[in-house]
CSV table of C-alpha atoms and ligand atoms in Angstrom, one decimal:
chain,number,residue,atom,x,y,z
A,1,MET,CA,129.8,-3.0,184.4
A,2,LEU,CA,130.3,-2.2,180.7
A,3,ILE,CA,132.9,-3.2,178.1
A,4,ASP,CA,134.0,-0.8,175.4
A,5,ALA,CA,134.6,-3.4,172.7
A,6,HIS,CA,136.3,-1.1,170.2
A,7,CYS,CA,138.5,2.0,170.9
A,8,HIS,CA,141.7,3.4,169.7
A,9,LEU,CA,143.6,4.4,172.8
A,10,ASP,CA,146.8,4.8,170.9
A,11,ASP,CA,145.3,7.8,169.1
A,12,GLU,CA,147.2,11.0,169.9
A,13,ARG,CA,144.0,12.6,171.2
A,14,LEU,CA,143.8,9.9,173.9
A,15,ILE,CA,147.3,8.6,174.5
A,16,GLY,CA,148.7,11.7,176.1
A,17,ASP,CA,145.8,11.6,178.6
A,18,GLU,CA,145.9,7.8,179.3
A,19,GLU,CA,145.5,7.8,183.1
A,20,GLN,CA,142.6,10.3,183.1
A,21,VAL,CA,140.9,8.5,180.2
A,22,LEU,CA,141.0,5.2,182.2
A,23,GLN,CA,139.9,6.9,185.4
A,24,LYS,CA,136.9,8.6,183.8
A,25,ALA,CA,136.0,5.2,182.2
A,26,LYS,CA,135.9,3.7,185.6
A,27,GLU,CA,133.7,6.4,187.0
A,28,TYR,CA,131.2,5.7,184.2
A,29,GLY,CA,131.3,1.9,185.0
A,30,VAL,CA,133.4,1.0,182.0
A,31,GLU,CA,135.8,-1.5,183.5
A,32,LEU,CA,137.2,-3.2,180.4
A,33,MET,CA,138.2,-2.0,177.0
A,34,VAL,CA,139.6,-3.4,173.8
A,35,THR,CA,142.0,-1.2,171.9
A,36,ILE,CA,142.2,-1.9,168.2
A,37,GLY,CA,145.1,-2.0,165.8
A,38,THR,CA,144.7,-0.8,162.2
A,39,ASP,CA,148.3,-1.2,160.8
A,40,GLU,CA,151.7,-2.3,161.9
A,41,LYS,CA,152.3,0.9,164.0
A,42,THR,CA,148.9,1.2,165.8
A,43,SER,CA,148.9,-2.5,166.4
A,44,ALA,CA,152.3,-2.4,168.2
A,45,ALA,CA,151.1,0.6,170.1
A,46,ALA,CA,147.8,-1.1,171.1
A,47,ALA,CA,149.8,-4.1,172.4
A,48,LYS,CA,152.0,-1.8,174.6
A,49,ILE,CA,148.9,-0.1,176.1
A,50,ALA,CA,147.4,-3.5,176.9
A,51,TYR,CA,150.6,-4.6,178.6
A,52,ARG,CA,150.5,-1.4,180.8
A,53,HIS,CA,147.0,-2.3,182.0
A,54,PRO,CA,146.7,-6.1,182.3
A,55,GLY,CA,143.2,-7.4,182.9
A,56,ARG,CA,141.7,-4.0,182.1
A,57,VAL,CA,142.8,-3.2,178.5
A,58,PHE,CA,143.1,-5.8,175.8
A,59,HIS,CA,144.3,-5.4,172.3
A,60,THR,CA,143.8,-6.6,168.7
A,61,ILE,CA,146.1,-6.6,165.7
A,62,GLY,CA,144.7,-5.3,162.4
A,63,ALA,CA,145.1,-4.1,158.8
A,64,HIS,CA,142.5,-1.4,158.0
A,65,PRO,CA,141.1,-1.4,154.5
A,66,SER,CA,141.5,2.3,154.0
A,67,ASP,CA,145.3,1.9,154.7
A,68,VAL,CA,146.0,-0.9,152.1
A,69,ASP,CA,147.6,1.4,149.6
A,70,ARG,CA,150.6,1.7,151.8
A,71,PHE,CA,150.8,-1.9,152.8
A,72,GLY,CA,153.7,-3.8,151.2
A,73,GLU,CA,154.9,-7.2,152.0
A,74,SER,CA,157.1,-6.0,154.9
A,75,GLU,CA,154.1,-4.2,156.6
A,76,LEU,CA,151.9,-7.2,156.2
A,77,ALA,CA,154.6,-9.5,157.5
A,78,GLU,CA,155.1,-7.2,160.5
A,79,ILE,CA,151.3,-7.3,161.2
A,80,GLU,CA,151.5,-11.1,161.1
A,81,ARG,CA,154.5,-11.2,163.4
A,82,LEU,CA,152.7,-9.0,165.9
A,83,ALA,CA,149.6,-11.3,165.7
A,84,ARG,CA,151.8,-14.3,166.6
A,85,GLU,CA,153.9,-12.7,169.3
A,86,THR,CA,151.8,-10.2,171.3
A,87,HIS,CA,148.9,-12.4,172.3
A,88,PRO,CA,146.0,-10.3,170.8
A,89,LYS,CA,142.4,-11.1,171.6
A,90,ALA,CA,141.4,-10.8,167.9
A,91,ILE,CA,142.5,-9.9,164.4
A,92,GLY,CA,141.0,-6.6,163.3
A,93,GLU,CA,140.0,-4.2,162.3
A,94,ILE,CA,140.0,-5.8,158.9
A,95,GLY,CA,137.4,-5.6,156.1
A,96,LEU,CA,136.3,-3.4,153.2
A,97,ASP,CA,135.8,0.4,152.9
A,98,TYR,CA,134.3,1.7,149.7
A,99,TYR,CA,133.9,5.2,151.1
A,100,HIS,CA,137.6,5.8,151.0
A,101,ALA,CA,139.4,5.5,147.6
A,102,SER,CA,141.9,2.8,148.4
A,103,ASP,CA,142.3,0.0,145.8
A,104,ARG,CA,139.4,-2.5,146.1
A,105,GLN,CA,141.2,-5.5,144.8
A,106,LYS,CA,144.0,-4.9,147.3
A,107,GLN,CA,141.4,-4.4,150.1
A,108,THR,CA,140.0,-7.8,149.2
A,109,ALA,CA,143.4,-9.5,149.1
A,110,VAL,CA,144.5,-8.1,152.5
A,111,PHE,CA,141.1,-8.9,154.0
A,112,GLU,CA,141.3,-12.5,152.9
A,113,ARG,CA,144.9,-12.8,154.1
A,114,MET,CA,144.0,-11.5,157.5
A,115,ILE,CA,141.1,-14.0,157.8
A,116,ARG,CA,143.6,-16.8,157.0
A,117,LEU,CA,145.9,-15.4,159.7
A,118,ALA,CA,143.1,-15.4,162.3
A,119,ARG,CA,142.0,-18.9,161.4
A,120,GLY,CA,145.6,-20.1,161.7
A,121,LEU,CA,145.8,-18.6,165.2
A,122,SER,CA,142.3,-19.6,166.2
A,123,LEU,CA,141.4,-15.9,166.9
A,124,PRO,CA,138.1,-14.1,166.3
A,125,ILE,CA,137.9,-11.3,163.7
A,126,VAL,CA,136.7,-7.7,164.1
A,127,ILE,CA,135.2,-6.4,160.8
A,128,HIS,CA,135.2,-2.9,159.4
A,129,ASP,CA,132.5,-2.6,156.7
A,130,ARG,CA,131.8,0.9,155.3
A,131,ASP,CA,129.6,1.1,152.2
A,132,ALA,CA,130.6,-2.4,151.3
A,133,HIS,CA,127.9,-4.6,152.9
A,134,GLU,CA,127.3,-7.1,150.0
A,135,ASP,CA,131.0,-7.8,149.4
A,136,THR,CA,131.8,-8.0,153.1
A,137,TYR,CA,128.9,-10.5,153.5
A,138,ARG,CA,130.1,-12.5,150.5
A,139,ILE,CA,133.7,-12.7,151.6
A,140,LEU,CA,132.7,-13.7,155.2
A,141,SER,CA,130.3,-16.4,154.1
A,142,ASP,CA,133.0,-17.7,151.7
A,143,LYS,CA,136.1,-17.5,153.8
A,144,ALA,CA,135.1,-17.2,157.5
A,145,MET,CA,132.5,-19.9,158.1
A,146,GLY,CA,132.7,-21.2,161.6
A,147,MET,CA,134.8,-18.3,162.9
A,148,LYS,CA,133.8,-15.8,165.6
A,149,ILE,CA,133.0,-12.5,163.8
A,150,MET,CA,132.2,-9.1,165.2
A,151,MET,CA,130.7,-6.4,162.9
A,152,HIS,CA,132.3,-3.3,164.3
A,153,CYS,CA,130.3,-0.1,164.2
A,154,TYR,CA,127.5,-2.0,162.5
A,155,SER,CA,126.1,0.2,159.8
A,156,ALA,CA,124.3,-2.1,157.3
A,157,GLY,CA,120.9,-1.3,158.8
A,158,PRO,CA,118.0,-3.6,159.5
A,159,ALA,CA,118.1,-5.2,156.0
A,160,PHE,CA,121.3,-7.1,156.7
A,161,VAL,CA,120.6,-8.2,160.3
A,162,ASP,CA,119.2,-11.6,159.4
A,163,ARG,CA,122.1,-12.5,157.1
A,164,PHE,CA,124.8,-11.5,159.5
A,165,THR,CA,123.0,-13.2,162.3
A,166,GLU,CA,122.9,-16.4,160.3
A,167,LEU,CA,126.7,-16.1,159.8
A,168,GLY,CA,127.0,-16.1,163.6
A,169,CYS,CA,128.1,-12.5,163.9
A,170,LEU,CA,128.0,-10.2,166.9
A,171,PHE,CA,126.9,-6.6,166.2
A,172,SER,CA,128.9,-3.9,167.8
A,173,ILE,CA,126.9,-0.7,168.1
A,174,ALA,CA,128.6,2.7,168.3
A,175,GLY,CA,127.6,6.4,168.9
A,176,PRO,CA,125.5,7.0,165.7
A,177,VAL,CA,122.6,5.1,167.4
A,178,THR,CA,122.3,8.1,169.6
A,179,PHE,CA,122.2,10.7,166.8
A,180,LYS,CA,119.1,12.6,165.8
A,181,ASN,CA,119.5,11.2,162.3
A,182,GLY,CA,120.3,7.7,163.6
A,183,GLN,CA,116.9,6.1,163.1
A,184,GLU,CA,118.3,3.4,160.8
A,185,HIS,CA,120.7,2.4,163.5
A,186,ARG,CA,117.9,2.2,166.0
A,187,ASP,CA,115.8,0.1,163.6
A,188,ALA,CA,118.7,-2.3,163.3
A,189,VAL,CA,119.2,-2.5,167.0
A,190,ALA,CA,115.5,-3.3,167.5
A,191,LYS,CA,116.0,-6.3,165.2
A,192,ILE,CA,119.3,-7.6,166.6
A,193,PRO,CA,119.0,-10.5,169.1
A,194,MET,CA,120.2,-9.6,172.6
A,195,ASN,CA,122.7,-12.4,172.6
A,196,ARG,CA,124.4,-10.8,169.6
A,197,LEU,CA,124.7,-7.2,170.9
A,198,VAL,CA,127.9,-5.5,171.9
A,199,VAL,CA,128.7,-1.8,172.6
A,200,GLU,CA,131.7,0.3,171.6
A,201,THR,CA,132.8,3.9,171.2
A,202,ASP,CA,135.4,3.7,168.3
A,203,SER,CA,136.9,6.6,170.3
A,204,PRO,CA,138.3,9.1,169.6
A,205,TYR,CA,135.7,9.0,166.7
A,206,LEU,CA,131.9,8.9,166.6
A,207,THR,CA,131.2,10.7,169.9
A,208,PRO,CA,127.6,10.0,171.1
A,209,HIS,CA,125.0,12.6,171.7
A,210,PRO,CA,125.2,15.1,173.5
A,211,TYR,CA,128.9,15.3,173.2
A,212,ARG,CA,129.0,15.0,169.4
A,213,GLY,CA,131.8,17.1,168.0
A,214,GLN,CA,134.0,16.6,171.1
A,215,ARG,CA,136.7,14.0,171.5
A,216,ASN,CA,135.2,10.5,172.2
A,217,GLU,CA,136.5,8.3,175.0
A,218,PRO,CA,135.6,4.9,176.5
A,219,ALA,CA,133.5,6.4,179.3
A,220,TYR,CA,130.9,7.5,176.8
A,221,VAL,CA,130.1,3.9,175.8
A,222,LYS,CA,127.6,4.4,178.6
A,223,LEU,CA,125.6,6.9,176.6
A,224,THR,CA,125.4,4.5,173.7
A,225,ALA,CA,124.4,1.6,176.0
A,226,GLU,CA,121.6,3.8,177.5
A,227,LYS,CA,120.1,4.5,174.1
A,228,ILE,CA,120.3,0.8,173.1
A,229,ALA,CA,118.6,-0.2,176.4
A,230,GLU,CA,115.8,2.3,175.6
A,231,VAL,CA,115.3,0.8,172.1
A,232,LYS,CA,115.3,-2.7,173.5
A,233,GLY,CA,113.0,-1.9,176.4
A,234,VAL,CA,115.3,-3.2,179.1
A,235,ASN,CA,117.1,-1.3,181.9
A,236,LEU,CA,120.8,-0.3,181.6
A,237,GLU,CA,121.9,-2.9,184.1
A,238,GLU,CA,120.4,-5.8,182.0
A,239,LEU,CA,121.8,-4.3,178.8
A,240,ALA,CA,125.3,-3.9,180.4
A,241,GLN,CA,125.2,-7.4,181.8
A,242,VAL,CA,124.3,-9.0,178.5
A,243,THR,CA,126.7,-7.0,176.3
A,244,THR,CA,129.6,-7.5,178.7
A,245,GLN,CA,129.0,-11.3,178.7
A,246,ASN,CA,128.8,-11.3,174.9
A,247,ALA,CA,132.0,-9.4,174.6
A,248,ARG,CA,133.8,-11.5,177.2
A,249,ASN,CA,132.8,-14.7,175.4
A,250,PHE,CA,133.9,-13.3,172.0
A,251,PHE,CA,137.3,-12.1,173.1
A,252,LYS,CA,137.8,-14.7,175.8
A,253,ILE,CA,138.4,-12.1,178.5
B,301,LIG,NI1,137.9,1.6,164.7
Protein backbone atom coordinates (compact mmCIF):
# COMPACT_ATOMS: atom_id res chain seq x y z
CA MET A 1 0.00 0.00 0.00
CA LEU A 2 1.18 3.49 -0.92
CA ILE A 3 0.39 6.97 0.40
CA ASP A 4 0.41 9.98 -1.89
CA ALA A 5 1.74 12.49 0.64
CA HIS A 6 1.00 15.59 -1.43
CA CYS A 7 -1.71 16.17 -4.04
CA HIS A 8 -4.16 18.92 -4.96
CA LEU A 9 -7.48 17.11 -5.35
CA ASP A 10 -9.35 20.43 -5.31
CA ASP A 11 -7.74 21.39 -8.64
CA GLU A 12 -10.32 21.74 -11.39
CA ARG A 13 -8.50 19.10 -13.44
CA LEU A 14 -9.20 16.53 -10.68
CA ILE A 15 -12.26 17.64 -8.73
CA GLY A 16 -14.76 17.03 -11.54
CA ASP A 17 -13.51 13.47 -11.75
CA GLU A 18 -13.20 12.77 -8.04
CA GLU A 19 -14.68 9.26 -7.82
CA GLN A 20 -12.72 7.98 -10.81
CA VAL A 21 -9.51 9.50 -9.50
CA LEU A 22 -9.98 7.72 -6.17
CA GLN A 23 -10.96 4.47 -7.86
CA LYS A 24 -7.89 4.47 -10.09
CA ALA A 25 -5.69 5.26 -7.08
CA LYS A 26 -7.07 2.18 -5.35
CA GLU A 27 -6.34 0.03 -8.42
CA TYR A 28 -2.72 1.20 -8.25
CA GLY A 29 -2.48 0.38 -4.53
CA VAL A 30 -2.65 4.01 -3.38
CA GLU A 31 -5.01 3.74 -0.43
CA LEU A 32 -4.35 7.04 1.33
CA MET A 33 -3.70 10.57 0.13
CA VAL A 34 -3.10 13.99 1.62
CA THR A 35 -4.68 16.89 -0.27
CA ILE A 36 -2.86 20.14 0.26
CA GLY A 37 -4.15 23.70 0.77
CA THR A 38 -2.34 26.68 -0.70
CA ASP A 39 -4.56 29.61 0.29
CA GLU A 40 -7.89 30.31 2.03
CA LYS A 41 -9.96 28.91 -0.85
CA THR A 42 -8.01 25.74 -1.69
CA SER A 43 -7.58 24.99 2.02
CA ALA A 44 -11.34 25.15 2.58
CA ALA A 45 -11.86 22.98 -0.51
CA ALA A 46 -9.25 20.48 0.72
CA ALA A 47 -11.06 20.18 4.06
CA LYS A 48 -14.36 19.44 2.27
CA ILE A 49 -12.79 16.70 0.14
CA ALA A 50 -11.26 15.09 3.24
CA TYR A 51 -14.67 15.14 4.98
CA ARG A 52 -16.19 13.33 1.99
CA HIS A 53 -13.62 10.51 2.29
CA PRO A 54 -12.89 9.95 5.98
CA GLY A 55 -9.95 7.67 6.68
CA ARG A 56 -8.89 7.79 3.04
CA VAL A 57 -8.21 11.44 2.19
CA PHE A 58 -6.63 13.83 4.71
CA HIS A 59 -6.00 17.55 4.30
CA THR A 60 -3.65 20.37 5.22
CA ILE A 61 -4.14 24.13 5.48
CA GLY A 62 -1.55 26.31 3.72
CA ALA A 63 -0.36 29.70 2.48
CA HIS A 64 1.71 29.24 -0.67
CA PRO A 65 4.67 31.62 -1.10
CA SER A 66 3.87 32.44 -4.72
CA ASP A 67 0.41 33.67 -3.62
CA VAL A 68 1.59 36.08 -0.90
CA ASP A 69 1.03 39.21 -2.98
CA ARG A 70 -2.71 38.74 -2.65
CA PHE A 71 -2.69 37.80 1.04
CA GLY A 72 -3.99 40.59 3.27
CA GLU A 73 -4.83 40.31 6.95
CA SER A 74 -8.30 38.90 6.23
CA GLU A 75 -6.97 36.07 4.02
CA LEU A 76 -4.32 35.13 6.57
CA ALA A 77 -6.83 35.28 9.43
CA GLU A 78 -9.14 32.99 7.44
CA ILE A 79 -6.29 30.51 6.87
CA GLU A 80 -5.62 30.55 10.62
CA ARG A 81 -9.32 29.97 11.37
CA LEU A 82 -9.41 26.98 8.98
CA ALA A 83 -6.30 25.60 10.67
CA ARG A 84 -7.98 25.78 14.09
CA GLU A 85 -11.41 24.53 13.04
CA THR A 86 -11.07 21.88 10.30
CA HIS A 87 -8.67 19.41 12.00
CA PRO A 88 -5.91 19.44 9.35
CA LYS A 89 -3.02 16.98 9.55
CA ALA A 90 -0.39 19.68 8.90
CA ILE A 91 0.19 23.33 8.02
CA GLY A 92 1.40 23.67 4.44
CA GLU A 93 2.32 24.13 1.88
CA ILE A 94 4.28 27.08 3.21
CA GLY A 95 7.79 28.25 2.43
CA LEU A 96 9.75 30.28 -0.11
CA ASP A 97 9.59 30.47 -3.91
CA TYR A 98 12.24 32.60 -5.60
CA TYR A 99 11.29 31.29 -9.04
CA HIS A 100 8.06 33.29 -9.01
CA ALA A 101 8.25 37.05 -8.62
CA SER A 102 6.20 37.53 -5.43
CA ASP A 103 7.65 39.82 -2.76
CA ARG A 104 10.43 38.01 -0.86
CA GLN A 105 10.09 39.95 2.39
CA LYS A 106 6.40 39.16 2.47
CA GLN A 107 7.11 35.50 1.68
CA THR A 108 9.39 35.38 4.71
CA ALA A 109 6.85 37.10 6.97
CA VAL A 110 4.02 34.75 5.91
CA PHE A 111 6.28 31.69 6.19
CA GLU A 112 7.29 32.61 9.76
CA ARG A 113 3.69 33.40 10.73
CA MET A 114 2.57 29.98 9.47
CA ILE A 115 5.37 28.24 11.39
CA ARG A 116 4.12 29.97 14.57
CA LEU A 117 0.57 28.85 13.75
CA ALA A 118 1.71 25.24 13.35
CA ARG A 119 3.73 25.33 16.55
CA GLY A 120 0.75 26.72 18.46
CA LEU A 121 -1.45 23.90 17.17
CA SER A 122 1.26 21.22 17.58
CA LEU A 123 1.02 20.39 13.87
CA PRO A 124 3.78 19.36 11.45
CA ILE A 125 4.74 21.61 8.52
CA VAL A 126 4.91 20.85 4.77
CA ILE A 127 7.51 23.01 3.04
CA HIS A 128 7.60 24.40 -0.50
CA ASP A 129 11.17 25.45 -1.41
CA ARG A 130 11.79 26.49 -4.98
CA ASP A 131 15.17 28.04 -5.79
CA ALA A 132 15.40 29.24 -2.17
CA HIS A 133 17.29 26.43 -0.42
CA GLU A 134 19.69 28.53 1.70
CA ASP A 135 16.98 30.86 3.04
CA THR A 136 14.54 28.00 3.60
CA TYR A 137 17.19 26.12 5.57
CA ARG A 138 18.06 29.24 7.60
CA ILE A 139 14.43 30.01 8.54
CA LEU A 140 13.70 26.39 9.44
CA SER A 141 16.78 26.07 11.62
CA ASP A 142 15.94 29.41 13.25
CA LYS A 143 12.19 29.06 13.77
CA ALA A 144 11.19 25.41 13.43
CA MET A 145 13.61 23.54 15.67
CA GLY A 146 11.97 20.48 17.20
CA MET A 147 9.03 20.53 14.78
CA LYS A 148 8.12 17.79 12.30
CA ILE A 149 9.09 19.05 8.83
CA MET A 150 8.44 17.59 5.36
CA MET A 151 10.33 18.98 2.36
CA HIS A 152 7.68 18.71 -0.36
CA CYS A 153 8.92 17.89 -3.88
CA TYR A 154 12.47 17.95 -2.57
CA SER A 155 14.61 19.73 -5.15
CA ALA A 156 17.74 20.90 -3.31
CA GLY A 157 19.83 17.99 -4.62
CA PRO A 158 22.34 15.82 -2.80
CA ALA A 159 24.22 18.88 -1.46
CA PHE A 160 21.48 19.75 1.07
CA VAL A 161 20.51 16.25 2.16
CA ASP A 162 22.80 16.19 5.21
CA ARG A 163 21.67 19.59 6.50
CA PHE A 164 17.94 18.89 6.13
CA THR A 165 18.47 15.42 7.64
CA GLU A 166 20.09 17.00 10.70
CA LEU A 167 17.07 19.28 11.05
CA GLY A 168 14.94 16.14 11.28
CA CYS A 169 13.17 16.65 7.94
CA LEU A 170 11.38 14.09 5.84
CA PHE A 171 12.08 14.27 2.09
CA SER A 172 9.03 13.94 -0.14
CA ILE A 173 9.98 12.84 -3.65
CA ALA A 174 7.83 13.63 -6.70
CA GLY A 175 7.72 12.82 -10.44
CA PRO A 176 10.95 14.56 -11.54
CA VAL A 177 12.95 11.63 -10.10
CA THR A 178 11.58 9.60 -13.05
CA PHE A 179 12.53 12.16 -15.73
CA LYS A 180 15.37 11.53 -18.18
CA ASN A 181 16.99 14.75 -16.93
CA GLY A 182 16.27 13.84 -13.28
CA GLN A 183 19.73 12.56 -12.35
CA GLU A 184 20.20 15.16 -9.61
CA HIS A 185 16.95 13.98 -8.00
CA ARG A 186 18.14 10.36 -8.20
CA ASP A 187 21.51 11.32 -6.67
CA ALA A 188 19.63 12.99 -3.81
CA VAL A 189 17.42 9.92 -3.30
CA ALA A 190 20.50 7.71 -3.16
CA LYS A 191 21.72 9.80 -0.23
CA ILE A 192 18.48 10.19 1.74
CA PRO A 193 18.08 7.70 4.61
CA MET A 194 15.17 5.25 4.11
CA ASN A 195 13.56 6.37 7.36
CA ARG A 196 13.23 9.91 5.95
CA LEU A 197 11.70 9.08 2.55
CA VAL A 198 8.12 9.81 1.48
CA VAL A 199 6.48 9.72 -1.99
CA GLU A 200 4.07 12.21 -3.54
CA THR A 201 2.58 13.23 -6.87
CA ASP A 202 1.89 16.98 -6.42
CA SER A 203 -0.91 16.13 -8.86
CA PRO A 204 -2.20 17.53 -11.16
CA TYR A 205 1.37 18.80 -11.70
CA LEU A 206 4.71 17.01 -12.29
CA THR A 207 3.40 13.86 -13.98
CA PRO A 208 5.97 11.04 -13.86
CA HIS A 209 7.48 9.34 -16.90
CA PRO A 210 5.97 7.91 -19.16
CA TYR A 211 2.83 10.05 -18.73
CA ARG A 212 4.72 13.35 -18.60
CA GLY A 213 2.62 16.03 -20.30
CA GLN A 214 -0.69 14.46 -19.23
CA ARG A 215 -2.69 15.26 -16.10
CA ASN A 216 -1.11 13.79 -12.97
CA GLU A 217 -3.19 11.95 -10.37
CA PRO A 218 -2.53 10.06 -7.11
CA ALA A 219 -2.42 6.63 -8.83
CA TYR A 220 0.83 7.62 -10.52
CA VAL A 221 2.71 7.88 -7.23
CA LYS A 222 3.37 4.20 -7.93
CA LEU A 223 5.61 5.14 -10.88
CA THR A 224 7.65 7.45 -8.69
CA ALA A 225 7.87 4.79 -5.97
CA GLU A 226 9.12 2.22 -8.52
CA LYS A 227 11.93 4.53 -9.61
CA ILE A 228 12.93 5.28 -6.02
CA ALA A 229 12.95 1.56 -5.20
CA GLU A 230 15.26 0.99 -8.16
CA VAL A 231 17.64 3.76 -6.98
CA LYS A 232 17.62 2.38 -3.41
CA GLY A 233 18.05 -1.23 -4.56
CA VAL A 234 14.96 -2.48 -2.70
CA ASN A 235 11.74 -3.97 -4.03
CA LEU A 236 8.56 -1.93 -4.42
CA GLU A 237 6.85 -3.66 -1.47
CA GLU A 238 9.62 -2.67 0.93
CA LEU A 239 9.75 0.89 -0.41
CA ALA A 240 5.94 1.18 -0.09
CA GLN A 241 5.95 -0.20 3.42
CA VAL A 242 8.67 2.18 4.65
CA THR A 243 7.37 5.34 2.96
CA THR A 244 3.80 4.63 4.09
CA GLN A 245 4.94 4.20 7.68
CA ASN A 246 7.04 7.39 7.50
CA ALA A 247 4.05 9.37 6.18
CA ARG A 248 1.66 7.84 8.73
CA ASN A 249 3.94 8.80 11.60
CA PHE A 250 4.41 12.32 10.25
CA PHE A 251 0.72 13.11 9.69
CA LYS A 252 -0.50 10.84 12.53
CA ILE A 253 -2.82 8.96 10.18
NI1 LIG B 1 1.87 21.29 -4.10
